[in-house]
Coordinates of C-alpha atoms and ligand atoms in Angstrom, one line a residue:
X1 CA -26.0 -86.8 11.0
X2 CA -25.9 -90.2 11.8
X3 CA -28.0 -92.9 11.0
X4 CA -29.0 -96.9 13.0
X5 CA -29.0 -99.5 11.1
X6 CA -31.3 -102.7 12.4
X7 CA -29.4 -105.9 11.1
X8 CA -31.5 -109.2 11.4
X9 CA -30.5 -113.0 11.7
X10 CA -33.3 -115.3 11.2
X11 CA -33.2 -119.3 12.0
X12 CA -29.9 -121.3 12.8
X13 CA -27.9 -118.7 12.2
X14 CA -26.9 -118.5 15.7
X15 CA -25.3 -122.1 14.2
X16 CA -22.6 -120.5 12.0
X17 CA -19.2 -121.7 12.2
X18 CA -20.7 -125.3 12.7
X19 CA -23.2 -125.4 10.5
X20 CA -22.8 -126.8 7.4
X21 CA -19.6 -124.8 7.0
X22 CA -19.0 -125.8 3.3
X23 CA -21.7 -123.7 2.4
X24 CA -21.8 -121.0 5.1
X25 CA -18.1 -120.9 5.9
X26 CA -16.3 -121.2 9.6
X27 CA -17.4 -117.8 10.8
X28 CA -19.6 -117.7 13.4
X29 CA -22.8 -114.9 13.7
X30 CA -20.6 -113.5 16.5
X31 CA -17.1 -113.4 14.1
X32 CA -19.2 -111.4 11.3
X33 CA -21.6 -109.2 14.4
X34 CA -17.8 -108.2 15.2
X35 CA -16.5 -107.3 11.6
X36 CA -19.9 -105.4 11.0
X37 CA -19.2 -103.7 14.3
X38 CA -15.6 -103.1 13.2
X39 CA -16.7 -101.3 9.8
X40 CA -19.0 -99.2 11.2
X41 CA -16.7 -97.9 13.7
X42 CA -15.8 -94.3 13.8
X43 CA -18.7 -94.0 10.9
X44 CA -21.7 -92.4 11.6
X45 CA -23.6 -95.8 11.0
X46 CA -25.0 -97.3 14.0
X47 CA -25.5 -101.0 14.5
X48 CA -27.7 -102.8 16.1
X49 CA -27.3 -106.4 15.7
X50 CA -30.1 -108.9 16.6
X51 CA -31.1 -112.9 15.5
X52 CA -33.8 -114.6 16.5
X53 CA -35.4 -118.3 15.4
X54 CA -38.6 -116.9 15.9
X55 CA -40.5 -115.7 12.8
X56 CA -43.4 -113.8 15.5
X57 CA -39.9 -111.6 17.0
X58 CA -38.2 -111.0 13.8
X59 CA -41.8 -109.8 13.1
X60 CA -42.1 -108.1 15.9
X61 CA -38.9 -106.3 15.7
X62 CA -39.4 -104.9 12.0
X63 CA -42.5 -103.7 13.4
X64 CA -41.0 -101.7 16.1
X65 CA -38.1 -100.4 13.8
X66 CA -40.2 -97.2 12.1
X67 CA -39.2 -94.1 13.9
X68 CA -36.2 -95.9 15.3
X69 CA -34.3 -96.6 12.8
X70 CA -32.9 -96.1 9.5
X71 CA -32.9 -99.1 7.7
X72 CA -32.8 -102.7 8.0
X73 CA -30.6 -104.9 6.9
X74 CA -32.2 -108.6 7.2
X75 CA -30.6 -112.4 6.5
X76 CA -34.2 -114.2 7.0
X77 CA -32.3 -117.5 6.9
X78 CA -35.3 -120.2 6.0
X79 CA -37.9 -117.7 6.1
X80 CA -36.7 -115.7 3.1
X81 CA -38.7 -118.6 1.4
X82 CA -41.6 -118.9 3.3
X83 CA -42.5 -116.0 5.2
X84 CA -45.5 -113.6 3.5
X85 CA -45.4 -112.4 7.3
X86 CA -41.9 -111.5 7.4
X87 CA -42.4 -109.8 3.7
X88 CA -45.7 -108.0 5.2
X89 CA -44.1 -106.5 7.9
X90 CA -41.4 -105.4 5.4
X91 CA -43.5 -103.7 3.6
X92 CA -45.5 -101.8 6.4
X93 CA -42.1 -100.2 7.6
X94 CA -41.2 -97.0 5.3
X95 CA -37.1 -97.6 5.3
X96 CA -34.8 -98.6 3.2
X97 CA -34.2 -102.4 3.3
X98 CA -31.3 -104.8 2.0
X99 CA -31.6 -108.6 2.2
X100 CA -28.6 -110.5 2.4
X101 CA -27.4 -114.4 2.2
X102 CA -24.5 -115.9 2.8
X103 CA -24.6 -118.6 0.1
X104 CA -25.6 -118.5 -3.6
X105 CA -29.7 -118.8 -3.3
X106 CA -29.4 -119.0 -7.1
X107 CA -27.0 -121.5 -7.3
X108 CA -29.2 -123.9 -4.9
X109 CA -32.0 -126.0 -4.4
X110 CA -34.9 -124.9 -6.7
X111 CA -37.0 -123.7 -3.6
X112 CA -34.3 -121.2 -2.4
X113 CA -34.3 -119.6 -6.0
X114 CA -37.8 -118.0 -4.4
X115 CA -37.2 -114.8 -1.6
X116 CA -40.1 -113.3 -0.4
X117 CA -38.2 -110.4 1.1
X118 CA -37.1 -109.4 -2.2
X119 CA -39.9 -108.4 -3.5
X120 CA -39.6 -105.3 0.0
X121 CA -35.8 -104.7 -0.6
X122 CA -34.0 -102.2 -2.3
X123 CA -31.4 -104.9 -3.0
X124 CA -30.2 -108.3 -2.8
X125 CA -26.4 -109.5 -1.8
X126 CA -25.9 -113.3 -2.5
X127 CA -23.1 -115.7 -2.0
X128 CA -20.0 -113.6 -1.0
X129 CA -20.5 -115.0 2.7
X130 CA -19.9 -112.8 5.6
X131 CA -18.7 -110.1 3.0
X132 CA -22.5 -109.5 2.3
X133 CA -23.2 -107.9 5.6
X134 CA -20.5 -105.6 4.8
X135 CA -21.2 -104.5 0.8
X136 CA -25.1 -104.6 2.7
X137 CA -23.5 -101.6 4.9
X138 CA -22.0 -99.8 2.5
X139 CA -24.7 -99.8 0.2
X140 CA -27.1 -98.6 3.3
X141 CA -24.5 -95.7 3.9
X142 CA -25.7 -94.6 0.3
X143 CA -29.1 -95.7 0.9
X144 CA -29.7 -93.3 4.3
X145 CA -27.8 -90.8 2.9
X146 CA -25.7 -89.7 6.2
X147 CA -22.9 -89.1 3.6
X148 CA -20.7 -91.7 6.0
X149 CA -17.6 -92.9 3.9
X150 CA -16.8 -96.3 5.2
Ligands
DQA201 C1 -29.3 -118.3 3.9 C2 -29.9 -119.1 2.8 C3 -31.2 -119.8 3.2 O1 -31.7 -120.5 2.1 C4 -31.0 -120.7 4.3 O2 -32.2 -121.3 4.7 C5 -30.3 -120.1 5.5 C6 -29.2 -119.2 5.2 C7 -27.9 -117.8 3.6 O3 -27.5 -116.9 4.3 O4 -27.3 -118.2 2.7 O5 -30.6 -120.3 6.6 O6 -30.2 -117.2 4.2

């Protein structure tokens, strides 16, 4: 059996690998799409791999996950800390969910210690940089049970 994962990018992460790279490191969104992709491989874990600076799509796309899909795997960027639309949506979709940063939320500014997603995901990776999207995988193996060692 094998399962799709949905992974989400939410605002300027398109800007990896530029942006602020002391925090977020020199990868781009494409470097880690292509480690993901490389994990994954020969698994029975399928990716699909989307970002979007738009909180209506990433909206949008969760909504359109259920049925298709077997779990999400969402980096919200900003909108971790804002969005009760992003966390709505979240919660309408029956599937196993991870949320996943690149940085230390904790170890931040005072109004990144807040996620809204968490309070929808089964778990929370934070601060081991592009590594988080592949401990997120890994722990969705478990989480949609297809049994896939990876
Ligand atoms: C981030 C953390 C957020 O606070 C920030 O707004 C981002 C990236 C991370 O991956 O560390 O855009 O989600």
């Amino acid at each position: 059996m094998s399962s799709k994962v949905l992974i989400l990018n939410g605002p300027n992460l398109n800007m990896l690998g530029t942006r602020e790279v002391e925090i977020y490191g020199k990868d781009t969104l494409a470097d880690i799409e292509a480690k993901v992709r490389a994990r994954a491989d020969g698994t029975a874990m399928e990716i699909d791999f989307r970002q979007s600076n738009s909180e209506a799509e990433l909206v949008d796309w969760i909504q359109q996950a259920q049925g298709i899909f077997d779990g999400i795997i969402i980096n919200a960027g900003a909108y971790t800390h804002t969005s009760i639309a992003i966390l709505d949506a979240l919660n309408m979709v029956d599937l196993p969910i991870i949320e996943v940063h690149l940085s230390n939320i904790f170890r931040r500014e005072s109004f990144r210690k807040e996620s809204y997603i968490a309070d929808a995901a089964n778990g929370l990776i934070t601060g081991f940089g592009g590594t988080g999207y592949l401990l997120a995988l890994e722990a969705m193996s478990e989480l949609t049970d297809t049994g896939t060692q990876i």
